[in-house]
Short mmCIF file of C-alpha atoms in Angstrom, two decimals:
data_model
loop_
_atom_site.label_atom_id
_atom_site.label_comp_id
_atom_site.label_asym_id
_atom_site.label_seq_id
_atom_site.Cartn_x
_atom_site.Cartn_y
_atom_site.Cartn_z
CA MET A 1 30.44 6.40 7.71
CA ASP A 2 32.13 8.83 10.14
CA TYR A 3 29.35 11.26 9.43
CA VAL A 4 26.64 8.63 9.95
CA GLU A 5 28.11 7.63 13.31
CA SER A 6 28.46 11.25 14.49
CA VAL A 7 24.87 12.29 13.69
CA THR A 8 23.44 9.45 15.84
CA VAL A 9 25.01 11.23 18.82
CA PHE A 10 24.89 14.94 17.96
CA GLY A 11 22.03 15.17 15.43
CA ASP A 12 21.82 17.05 12.14
CA SER A 13 18.95 18.67 10.29
CA GLY A 14 20.25 17.34 6.96
CA ILE A 15 20.70 13.70 8.05
CA PHE A 16 18.44 12.16 5.43
CA ASN A 17 20.07 13.95 2.48
CA ARG A 18 23.47 12.68 3.59
CA VAL A 19 22.40 9.09 4.37
CA TYR A 20 20.09 8.73 1.29
CA PRO A 21 22.93 7.56 -1.06
CA LEU A 22 23.80 4.78 1.37
CA LEU A 23 20.18 3.61 1.58
CA GLU A 24 20.01 3.65 -2.24
CA ASN A 25 22.74 1.05 -2.48
CA ASP A 26 21.59 -2.06 -4.36
CA TYR A 27 22.44 -4.18 -1.33
CA PHE A 28 19.29 -3.01 0.45
CA SER A 29 17.09 -3.78 -2.57
CA ARG A 30 18.04 -7.41 -3.00
CA MET A 31 16.28 -10.43 -1.42
CA TRP A 32 19.09 -12.57 -0.03
CA PRO A 33 20.66 -9.88 2.22
CA ILE A 34 17.40 -9.74 4.26
CA GLN A 35 18.11 -13.21 5.66
CA GLU A 36 21.80 -12.48 6.11
CA VAL A 37 21.03 -9.47 8.26
CA ALA A 38 17.99 -10.87 10.16
CA LEU A 39 19.68 -14.14 11.30
CA SER A 40 23.11 -12.71 12.08
CA ASN A 41 24.44 -12.59 15.61
CA ILE A 42 26.72 -9.61 14.88
CA CYS A 43 26.11 -7.39 11.88
CA VAL A 44 28.48 -4.66 10.69
CA LEU A 45 28.02 -2.38 7.67
CA ILE A 46 31.30 -1.91 5.73
CA CYS A 47 31.71 0.86 3.16
CA GLY A 48 35.23 1.29 1.77
CA ARG A 49 37.55 1.47 4.74
CA GLN A 50 34.82 2.51 7.18
CA SER A 51 32.52 0.28 9.21
CA LEU A 52 29.52 0.78 11.42
CA GLY A 53 27.60 -1.54 13.73
CA LEU A 54 24.03 -2.22 12.55
CA PRO A 55 22.40 -1.20 15.94
CA VAL A 56 23.89 2.32 15.53
CA PHE A 57 22.61 2.49 11.94
CA LEU A 58 19.10 1.35 13.07
CA GLU A 59 19.04 4.01 15.75
CA LEU A 60 19.66 6.54 12.99
CA LEU A 61 16.89 5.17 10.76
CA GLN A 62 14.47 5.56 13.69
CA ARG A 63 14.64 9.33 13.11
CA PHE A 64 13.14 9.00 9.60
CA ASP A 65 10.01 6.99 10.42
CA SER A 66 7.66 10.06 10.29
CA ASN A 67 9.19 11.63 7.20
CA ILE A 68 6.66 11.35 4.34
CA TRP A 69 9.25 11.98 1.62
CA SER A 70 11.61 9.26 2.93
CA SER A 71 8.96 6.51 3.28
CA LEU A 72 9.58 4.91 -0.16
CA ILE A 73 13.35 4.51 0.31
CA LEU A 74 12.89 3.36 3.91
CA GLN A 75 10.74 0.46 2.68
CA ARG A 76 13.99 -1.12 1.50
CA THR A 77 15.37 -1.39 5.05
CA GLN A 78 12.09 -2.02 6.88
CA LEU A 79 12.44 -5.78 6.79
CA HIS A 80 16.12 -5.80 7.75
CA LYS A 81 15.28 -3.57 10.73
CA SER A 82 12.17 -5.36 11.93
CA LEU A 83 13.52 -8.91 11.68
CA TYR A 84 16.93 -8.10 13.06
CA LEU A 85 15.39 -6.40 16.12
CA HIS A 86 12.87 -9.23 16.59
CA PHE A 87 15.49 -11.99 16.63
CA ARG A 88 17.91 -9.94 18.76
CA SER A 89 15.12 -9.32 21.28
CA GLN A 90 14.29 -13.10 21.33
CA SER A 91 17.93 -13.92 22.05
CA GLY A 92 18.04 -11.55 25.00
CA HIS A 93 20.14 -8.85 23.25
CA PRO A 94 17.68 -6.03 22.37
CA VAL A 95 18.96 -2.92 20.63
CA ARG A 96 18.72 0.13 22.90
CA HIS A 97 16.39 3.02 21.96
CA VAL A 98 14.83 0.98 19.11
CA LYS A 99 11.54 -0.89 19.57
CA ALA A 100 11.35 -4.46 18.33
CA MET A 101 8.15 -5.39 16.53
CA PHE A 102 7.36 -8.78 14.97
CA PRO A 103 6.04 -8.11 11.45
CA GLY A 104 4.03 -11.32 10.95
CA VAL A 105 4.35 -13.62 7.98
CA SER A 106 1.85 -11.62 5.88
CA GLN A 107 3.72 -8.36 6.40
CA LEU A 108 7.02 -10.17 5.80
CA LEU A 109 5.82 -11.26 2.34
CA LEU A 110 4.23 -7.92 1.56
CA TYR A 111 7.49 -6.05 2.28
CA ALA A 112 9.70 -8.69 0.67
CA ARG A 113 7.99 -8.52 -2.70
CA ARG A 114 9.47 -5.01 -3.22
CA HIS A 115 12.98 -6.44 -3.11
CA LYS A 116 14.65 -7.82 -6.24
CA ALA A 117 15.76 -11.33 -7.17
CA THR A 118 16.99 -12.60 -10.56
CA GLU A 119 15.17 -15.88 -9.95
CA PRO A 120 11.43 -15.33 -9.09
CA ARG A 121 11.40 -18.43 -6.83
CA ASP A 122 14.03 -16.75 -4.61
CA LYS A 123 11.37 -14.25 -3.51
CA VAL A 124 10.28 -17.13 -1.23
CA PHE A 125 13.34 -19.31 -0.96
CA ALA A 126 15.42 -16.35 0.29
CA LEU A 127 13.07 -16.15 3.31
CA TYR A 128 13.16 -19.92 4.07
CA GLY A 129 15.49 -19.61 7.10
CA ILE A 130 13.50 -16.67 8.50
CA LEU A 131 10.14 -18.45 8.13
CA ARG A 132 11.63 -21.56 9.74
CA ARG A 133 12.78 -19.53 12.76
CA LEU A 134 9.31 -17.98 13.01
CA GLY A 135 7.72 -21.44 13.05
CA SER A 136 6.16 -21.31 9.57
CA VAL A 137 7.95 -24.12 7.77
CA LEU A 138 7.72 -24.37 3.96
CA GLU A 139 8.69 -27.26 1.70
CA ASP A 140 12.41 -27.52 1.04
CA PRO A 141 13.49 -25.24 -1.82
CA ASP A 142 13.02 -26.97 -5.21
CA TYR A 143 13.67 -24.96 -8.35
CA ALA A 144 11.82 -27.56 -10.42
CA ARG A 145 8.48 -26.44 -8.90
CA SER A 146 6.39 -23.84 -10.70
CA ILE A 147 6.52 -20.25 -9.53
CA GLY A 148 2.74 -20.16 -9.06
CA SER A 149 2.73 -23.20 -6.77
CA ILE A 150 5.49 -21.70 -4.60
CA TYR A 151 3.65 -18.38 -4.24
CA CYS A 152 0.41 -20.23 -3.49
CA GLU A 153 2.14 -22.18 -0.66
CA ALA A 154 3.67 -18.99 0.81
CA SER A 155 0.24 -17.15 0.76
CA THR A 156 -1.44 -20.19 2.36
CA LYS A 157 1.19 -20.23 5.17
CA ALA A 158 0.62 -16.52 5.75
CA MET A 159 -3.11 -16.95 6.20
CA THR A 160 -2.92 -20.00 8.45
CA PHE A 161 0.01 -18.78 10.54
CA ASP A 162 -1.32 -15.24 11.06
CA ASN A 163 -4.96 -16.40 11.20
CA HIS A 164 -6.15 -13.43 9.16
CA LEU A 165 -6.50 -12.27 5.53
CA GLU A 166 -4.02 -9.36 5.50
CA ILE A 167 -2.11 -10.99 2.64
CA LEU A 168 -5.02 -10.07 0.38
CA SER A 169 -4.21 -6.36 0.84
CA GLY A 170 -1.29 -6.82 -1.60
CA LEU A 171 -3.38 -8.00 -4.55
CA THR A 172 -3.40 -5.68 -7.60
CA GLY A 173 -5.18 -7.65 -10.36
CA ALA A 174 -2.09 -7.50 -12.60
CA GLN A 175 -1.03 -10.43 -14.81
CA ARG A 176 0.37 -13.21 -12.64
CA PRO A 177 2.58 -16.31 -13.09
CA LYS A 178 1.13 -19.53 -14.46
CA TYR A 179 -0.53 -21.76 -11.82
CA CYS A 180 -0.73 -18.84 -9.36
CA PRO A 181 -4.33 -18.49 -8.13
CA SER A 182 -5.93 -15.02 -8.08
CA TRP A 183 -5.96 -14.92 -4.23
CA ALA A 184 -2.25 -15.68 -3.81
CA LEU A 185 0.25 -12.81 -3.53
CA ASP A 186 2.33 -12.37 -6.66
CA LEU A 187 5.86 -11.71 -5.39
CA SER A 188 7.47 -11.62 -8.82
CA ASP A 189 6.61 -7.91 -9.28
CA ASP A 190 9.08 -5.77 -7.33
CA ASP A 191 7.18 -2.55 -8.20
CA PRO A 192 3.59 -3.37 -7.27
CA ILE A 193 0.78 -0.86 -7.08
CA ASN A 194 0.67 0.74 -3.60
CA GLU A 195 -1.91 -0.66 -1.21
CA VAL A 196 -5.23 1.11 -0.78
CA GLY A 197 -4.46 1.51 2.92
CA LEU A 198 -2.95 -0.22 5.90
CA TRP A 199 -5.08 -3.29 6.50
CA ARG A 200 -5.20 -2.90 10.28
CA HIS A 201 -6.38 0.75 10.06
CA TYR A 202 -9.77 -0.09 8.57
CA THR A 203 -12.88 -2.15 9.27
CA THR A 204 -15.94 -3.34 7.35
CA PRO A 205 -19.21 -4.70 8.77
CA TRP A 206 -17.80 -8.27 8.44
CA SER A 207 -14.22 -7.57 9.73
CA ASN A 208 -14.97 -8.96 13.22
CA ALA A 209 -18.11 -10.89 12.48
CA LYS A 210 -18.95 -13.82 14.71
CA PRO A 211 -18.30 -16.72 14.45
CA LYS A 212 -14.59 -15.96 14.12
CA LEU A 213 -12.91 -16.00 10.77
CA LYS A 214 -13.09 -19.38 9.10
CA PHE A 215 -11.55 -20.01 5.67
CA GLN A 216 -10.73 -23.12 3.78
CA ILE A 217 -7.82 -23.64 1.39
CA SER A 218 -7.46 -26.64 -0.86
CA PRO A 219 -3.75 -27.14 -1.61
CA ARG A 220 -4.55 -29.61 -4.39
CA THR A 221 -7.08 -27.49 -6.31
CA ARG A 222 -5.63 -24.13 -5.07
CA ARG A 223 -9.03 -22.86 -4.10
CA LEU A 224 -9.79 -20.43 -1.31
CA ILE A 225 -13.30 -20.69 0.18
CA LEU A 226 -14.72 -17.74 2.14
CA ARG A 227 -18.11 -16.43 3.16
CA GLY A 228 -19.03 -12.97 1.99
CA GLN A 229 -21.77 -10.59 0.92
CA ARG A 230 -22.08 -9.05 -2.55
CA MET A 231 -22.66 -5.33 -2.13
CA ASP A 232 -22.38 -3.59 -5.52
CA VAL A 233 -21.10 -3.64 -9.08
CA LEU A 234 -18.63 -1.24 -10.73
CA ASP A 235 -20.29 1.01 -13.35
CA ASP A 236 -18.19 4.07 -14.41
CA ILE A 237 -14.36 3.97 -14.19
CA GLY A 238 -12.04 6.96 -14.60
CA ASP A 239 -8.46 7.30 -15.84
CA ALA A 240 -5.54 5.83 -13.81
CA PHE A 241 -3.49 8.13 -11.50
CA PRO A 242 0.22 8.29 -12.51
CA ASP A 243 2.84 5.92 -11.18
CA VAL A 244 4.29 7.06 -7.87
CA HIS A 245 7.84 6.72 -9.22
CA THR A 246 7.29 9.09 -12.12
CA THR A 247 5.59 11.85 -10.10
CA GLN A 248 8.34 14.42 -9.64
CA GLY A 249 8.52 17.98 -10.96
CA ILE A 250 6.12 20.32 -12.68
CA THR A 251 5.30 17.90 -15.50
CA SER A 252 4.15 15.25 -13.04
CA PHE A 253 2.01 17.80 -11.15
CA SER A 254 0.27 18.60 -14.44
CA ALA A 255 -0.27 14.89 -15.12
CA GLN A 256 -1.77 14.43 -11.65
CA ALA A 257 -3.93 17.50 -12.06
CA CYS A 258 -5.14 16.29 -15.44
CA VAL A 259 -6.32 12.95 -13.99
CA ILE A 260 -7.99 14.50 -10.95
CA ASN A 261 -9.66 17.14 -13.12
CA LYS A 262 -11.21 14.34 -15.21
CA TRP A 263 -12.35 12.61 -12.06
CA LEU A 264 -14.06 15.83 -10.88
CA TYR A 265 -15.95 16.26 -14.16
CA MET A 266 -16.88 12.61 -14.26
CA PHE A 267 -17.90 11.94 -10.66
CA SER A 268 -18.79 15.20 -8.94
CA ASN A 269 -22.52 15.86 -8.52
CA ASP A 270 -22.18 19.49 -7.46
CA PHE A 271 -20.10 22.57 -8.16
CA GLN A 272 -18.21 22.27 -4.85
CA ASN A 273 -17.02 18.72 -5.62
CA GLN A 274 -18.09 17.73 -2.14
CA ASP A 275 -18.51 14.05 -2.88
CA VAL A 276 -14.99 13.57 -4.29
CA LEU A 277 -13.52 15.77 -1.59
CA GLN A 278 -15.22 13.68 1.14
CA LEU A 279 -13.95 10.42 -0.43
CA LEU A 280 -10.33 11.57 -0.42
CA HIS A 281 -10.65 13.15 3.02
CA ASP A 282 -12.00 9.97 4.59
CA ALA A 283 -9.32 7.86 2.86
CA ILE A 284 -6.31 9.80 4.22
CA ILE A 285 -7.52 11.33 7.54
CA GLY A 286 -6.17 8.41 9.53
CA VAL A 287 -2.64 8.87 8.19
CA TRP A 288 -2.96 12.63 8.08
CA SER A 289 -3.65 12.88 11.83
CA LYS A 290 -0.42 10.93 12.55
CA ARG A 291 1.88 12.87 10.21
CA SER A 292 0.60 16.44 10.29
CA SER A 293 -0.15 18.90 13.05
CA LEU A 294 -3.15 20.20 11.04
CA ASP A 295 -6.60 18.93 11.97
CA SER A 296 -9.36 17.43 9.85
CA LEU A 297 -10.92 20.86 9.06
CA ASN A 298 -7.62 22.16 7.68
CA LEU A 299 -7.20 18.92 5.65
CA MET A 300 -10.56 19.60 3.99
CA LYS A 301 -9.49 23.20 3.21
CA LEU A 302 -6.28 22.02 1.60
CA LEU A 303 -8.15 19.40 -0.40
CA ARG A 304 -10.65 21.98 -1.54
CA PHE A 305 -7.83 24.30 -2.63
CA TRP A 306 -5.88 21.52 -4.42
CA LEU A 307 -9.01 20.22 -6.18
CA ASP A 308 -10.30 23.68 -7.10
CA PRO A 309 -11.01 23.60 -10.87
CA GLU A 310 -9.53 27.15 -11.17
CA VAL A 311 -6.29 25.83 -9.74
CA LEU A 312 -6.25 22.53 -11.66
CA SER A 313 -7.03 24.21 -14.96
CA ASP A 314 -8.45 27.34 -16.58
CA SER A 315 -12.18 27.34 -15.64
CA ARG A 316 -13.02 29.28 -18.83
CA ARG A 317 -12.31 26.23 -20.96
CA SER A 318 -15.13 23.91 -21.82
CA LYS A 319 -15.50 20.54 -20.14
CA GLN A 320 -14.72 18.69 -23.35
CA ALA A 321 -11.60 20.76 -24.07
CA VAL A 322 -10.11 19.94 -20.67
CA LEU A 323 -10.85 16.27 -21.10
CA ASP A 324 -9.34 16.16 -24.58
CA LYS A 325 -6.19 18.29 -24.35
CA GLY A 326 -4.34 16.62 -21.44
CA PRO A 327 -1.55 17.89 -19.19
CA GLU A 328 -0.30 20.66 -21.48
CA SER A 329 -3.63 22.53 -21.09
CA LEU A 330 -3.24 22.91 -17.30
CA ALA A 331 -1.26 26.14 -17.08
CA PHE A 332 -1.65 28.54 -14.09
CA ASN A 333 -2.40 32.20 -14.67
CA LYS A 334 -0.99 35.05 -12.62
CA GLY A 335 -3.95 35.31 -10.24
CA GLN A 336 -3.78 31.62 -9.50
CA LYS A 337 -0.07 31.85 -8.72
CA ASP A 338 -0.86 34.62 -6.18
CA ARG A 339 -3.42 32.35 -4.52
CA ILE A 340 -0.89 29.49 -4.29
CA ARG A 341 1.56 31.83 -2.48
CA LEU A 342 -1.14 32.38 0.16
CA ALA A 343 -1.71 28.69 0.61
CA ASP A 344 -0.11 26.60 3.32
CA ILE A 345 2.86 25.38 1.25
CA ILE A 346 3.99 22.79 3.80
CA GLY A 347 0.48 21.43 4.12
CA ILE A 348 0.06 21.23 0.30
CA ALA A 349 3.36 19.41 -0.01
CA THR A 350 2.44 16.90 2.70
CA LEU A 351 -0.98 16.40 1.19
CA ARG A 352 0.43 15.86 -2.28
CA GLY A 353 2.92 13.34 -1.00
CA MET A 354 0.14 11.35 0.68
CA LEU A 355 -2.17 11.41 -2.30
CA THR A 356 0.67 10.49 -4.65
CA GLN A 357 1.34 7.32 -2.67
CA LEU A 358 -2.29 6.55 -1.93
CA LEU A 359 -3.52 6.94 -5.52
CA ASP A 360 -0.52 5.27 -7.19
CA ARG A 361 -1.85 3.66 -10.42
CA LYS A 362 -5.40 3.64 -9.12
CA VAL A 363 -8.68 4.59 -10.73
CA MET A 364 -11.73 6.31 -9.23
CA PHE A 365 -15.07 4.58 -9.93
CA ARG A 366 -18.76 4.88 -9.37
CA THR A 367 -20.91 1.80 -8.62
CA GLU A 368 -24.36 1.01 -9.93
CA SER A 369 -25.89 2.26 -6.66
CA GLY A 370 -23.95 5.58 -6.78
CA ARG A 371 -21.12 4.81 -4.35
CA LEU A 372 -17.71 6.41 -5.08
CA GLY A 373 -14.45 4.57 -4.49
CA PHE A 374 -10.97 3.92 -5.86
CA GLY A 375 -8.89 0.82 -6.45
CA SER A 376 -6.33 -0.81 -8.77
CA GLN A 377 -6.09 0.29 -12.38
CA HIS A 378 -6.83 -3.35 -13.39
CA VAL A 379 -10.47 -3.34 -12.31
CA ARG A 380 -13.18 -3.46 -15.02
CA THR A 381 -16.78 -2.37 -15.44
CA GLY A 382 -18.97 -5.17 -14.20
CA ASP A 383 -16.64 -6.38 -11.40
CA ALA A 384 -18.41 -6.97 -8.09
CA ILE A 385 -17.65 -5.46 -4.69
CA VAL A 386 -17.89 -7.95 -1.86
CA LEU A 387 -17.42 -7.83 1.92
CA LEU A 388 -15.62 -10.97 3.08
CA CYS A 389 -15.66 -12.33 6.61
CA GLY A 390 -12.34 -11.39 8.18
CA ALA A 391 -11.38 -8.83 5.51
CA ASN A 392 -10.76 -5.26 6.69
CA LEU A 393 -11.30 -3.73 3.19
CA PRO A 394 -13.94 -4.35 0.54
CA MET A 395 -12.66 -6.65 -2.20
CA ILE A 396 -13.25 -6.30 -5.97
CA VAL A 397 -13.89 -9.71 -7.50
CA ARG A 398 -14.66 -11.00 -10.99
CA PRO A 399 -16.95 -13.93 -11.83
CA ARG A 400 -15.45 -17.03 -13.46
CA GLY A 401 -18.44 -19.24 -14.13
CA ARG A 402 -19.70 -20.24 -10.74
CA LYS A 403 -16.42 -19.32 -9.09
CA TRP A 404 -14.62 -16.04 -8.53
CA ALA A 405 -11.30 -14.39 -9.20
CA MET A 406 -9.92 -12.03 -6.56
CA ILE A 407 -8.82 -8.75 -8.17
CA ALA A 408 -7.82 -6.18 -5.51
CA PRO A 409 -8.98 -4.42 -2.36
CA ALA A 410 -10.72 -1.07 -2.75
CA TYR A 411 -11.79 1.92 -0.71
CA VAL A 412 -15.52 2.40 -1.15
CA GLN A 413 -17.69 5.09 0.48
CA GLY A 414 -20.09 3.69 3.03
CA LEU A 415 -18.47 0.19 3.13
CA VAL A 416 -15.32 0.93 5.12
CA ARG A 417 -14.47 2.94 8.23
CA ALA A 418 -11.18 3.95 9.90
CA GLU A 419 -10.23 2.06 13.00
CA GLY A 420 -11.61 3.80 16.12
CA GLU A 421 -14.67 5.28 14.40
CA ILE A 422 -18.26 4.36 15.41
CA PRO A 423 -18.53 0.56 15.45
CA TRP A 424 -20.60 -1.18 12.72
CA PRO A 425 -24.04 -2.51 13.69
CA ALA A 426 -24.23 -6.31 13.88
CA PRO A 427 -24.73 -7.66 10.31
CA LYS A 428 -27.23 -10.43 9.48
CA LYS A 429 -25.64 -13.86 8.84
CA ARG A 430 -28.30 -14.83 6.31
CA MET A 431 -26.79 -12.24 3.91
CA LEU A 432 -23.60 -14.30 3.55
CA GLU A 433 -22.95 -16.69 0.72
CA ARG A 434 -20.22 -19.27 0.13
CA MET A 435 -17.68 -17.96 -2.40
CA VAL A 436 -14.99 -20.03 -4.08
CA PHE A 437 -11.94 -18.20 -5.36
CA VAL A 438 -9.58 -19.72 -7.96
#
């Protein structure tokens, strides 16, 4: 603690390595401490005989916000930080040098699901006091209620309170609790598949369509009614990218390379792999420009180098051999190692970190009309891609008779643009249809 307090004043290039063990403490990964910290008037961290005021600790965490390698561990403290600063600012006692930002109910639930609770209902009940202070009042905690009905109520409150559909960005298509509709956020999984992208960073033709977003939710039948446009159907689906938590070391690099190599053989239409390169480039350029000093052109060069078949595997092997043998067949020869030494090592490391998080347990797919995209590993051939009014990302849905099940958001070429790009032309309202999600 003495060290932590000193570096907030004098600085230290190895701050994160020294503070990392403290952030790894189970206290920051549990649900109930979020409310304890957020609603406290005075909060002090105590470790052994040492203590430290939370404002000083938050000022230290501010230094790590742009560190790509620390982003996963910092997710544990994001809610504590945002909510504590918000309520302190409201009470007229802001923390110096640290900006307060209200997360919104949707972001509150999206961050909270990564925290652990022995009882799945506590994923919502542990936030009861916070939601009440924010003005979004839920029913009193009742452990006799089903998990699905509690998660459904929380997702409904997020949509109605925030007046947008950002809560849908957390859907993964994985198996969910009984009575939990497909459109409700499943908070029981504390290791969900990473989101396709930050909701607010993207737009679709119907993101800001007029009239303004209108959705209907039936609490009794647990149905969500939206207007949307069916755009395409999934045709070919590749292998899933490895889990972000198991991607460390040489073995993981080989596993990543194996999956990407299969994607290249399956989806590239030319020797230069331009279509796959462009898909990945467009998906990460928004984040890349904020976290790297290299421009878009250099990003494309790094992608081209990383996805080079001669780097990913021995180009002399046949297509079928590479597809069949797996990670152990992806050894580098001496000439390739020389080329890697000439590469921008820092840029490659940053790029790999971004792709590792972006592609976490996702698959690349091609639609019936030839579009490329990627989404959750739980999508299937025959699933439909729809653009929903008010949704900032295309959604993959699955028919259930005359109704639909919401699976997960996706990044699809030609159907999504980064915020700030050329605006979409005004879409035609007659293309919309009424869609009921269960």
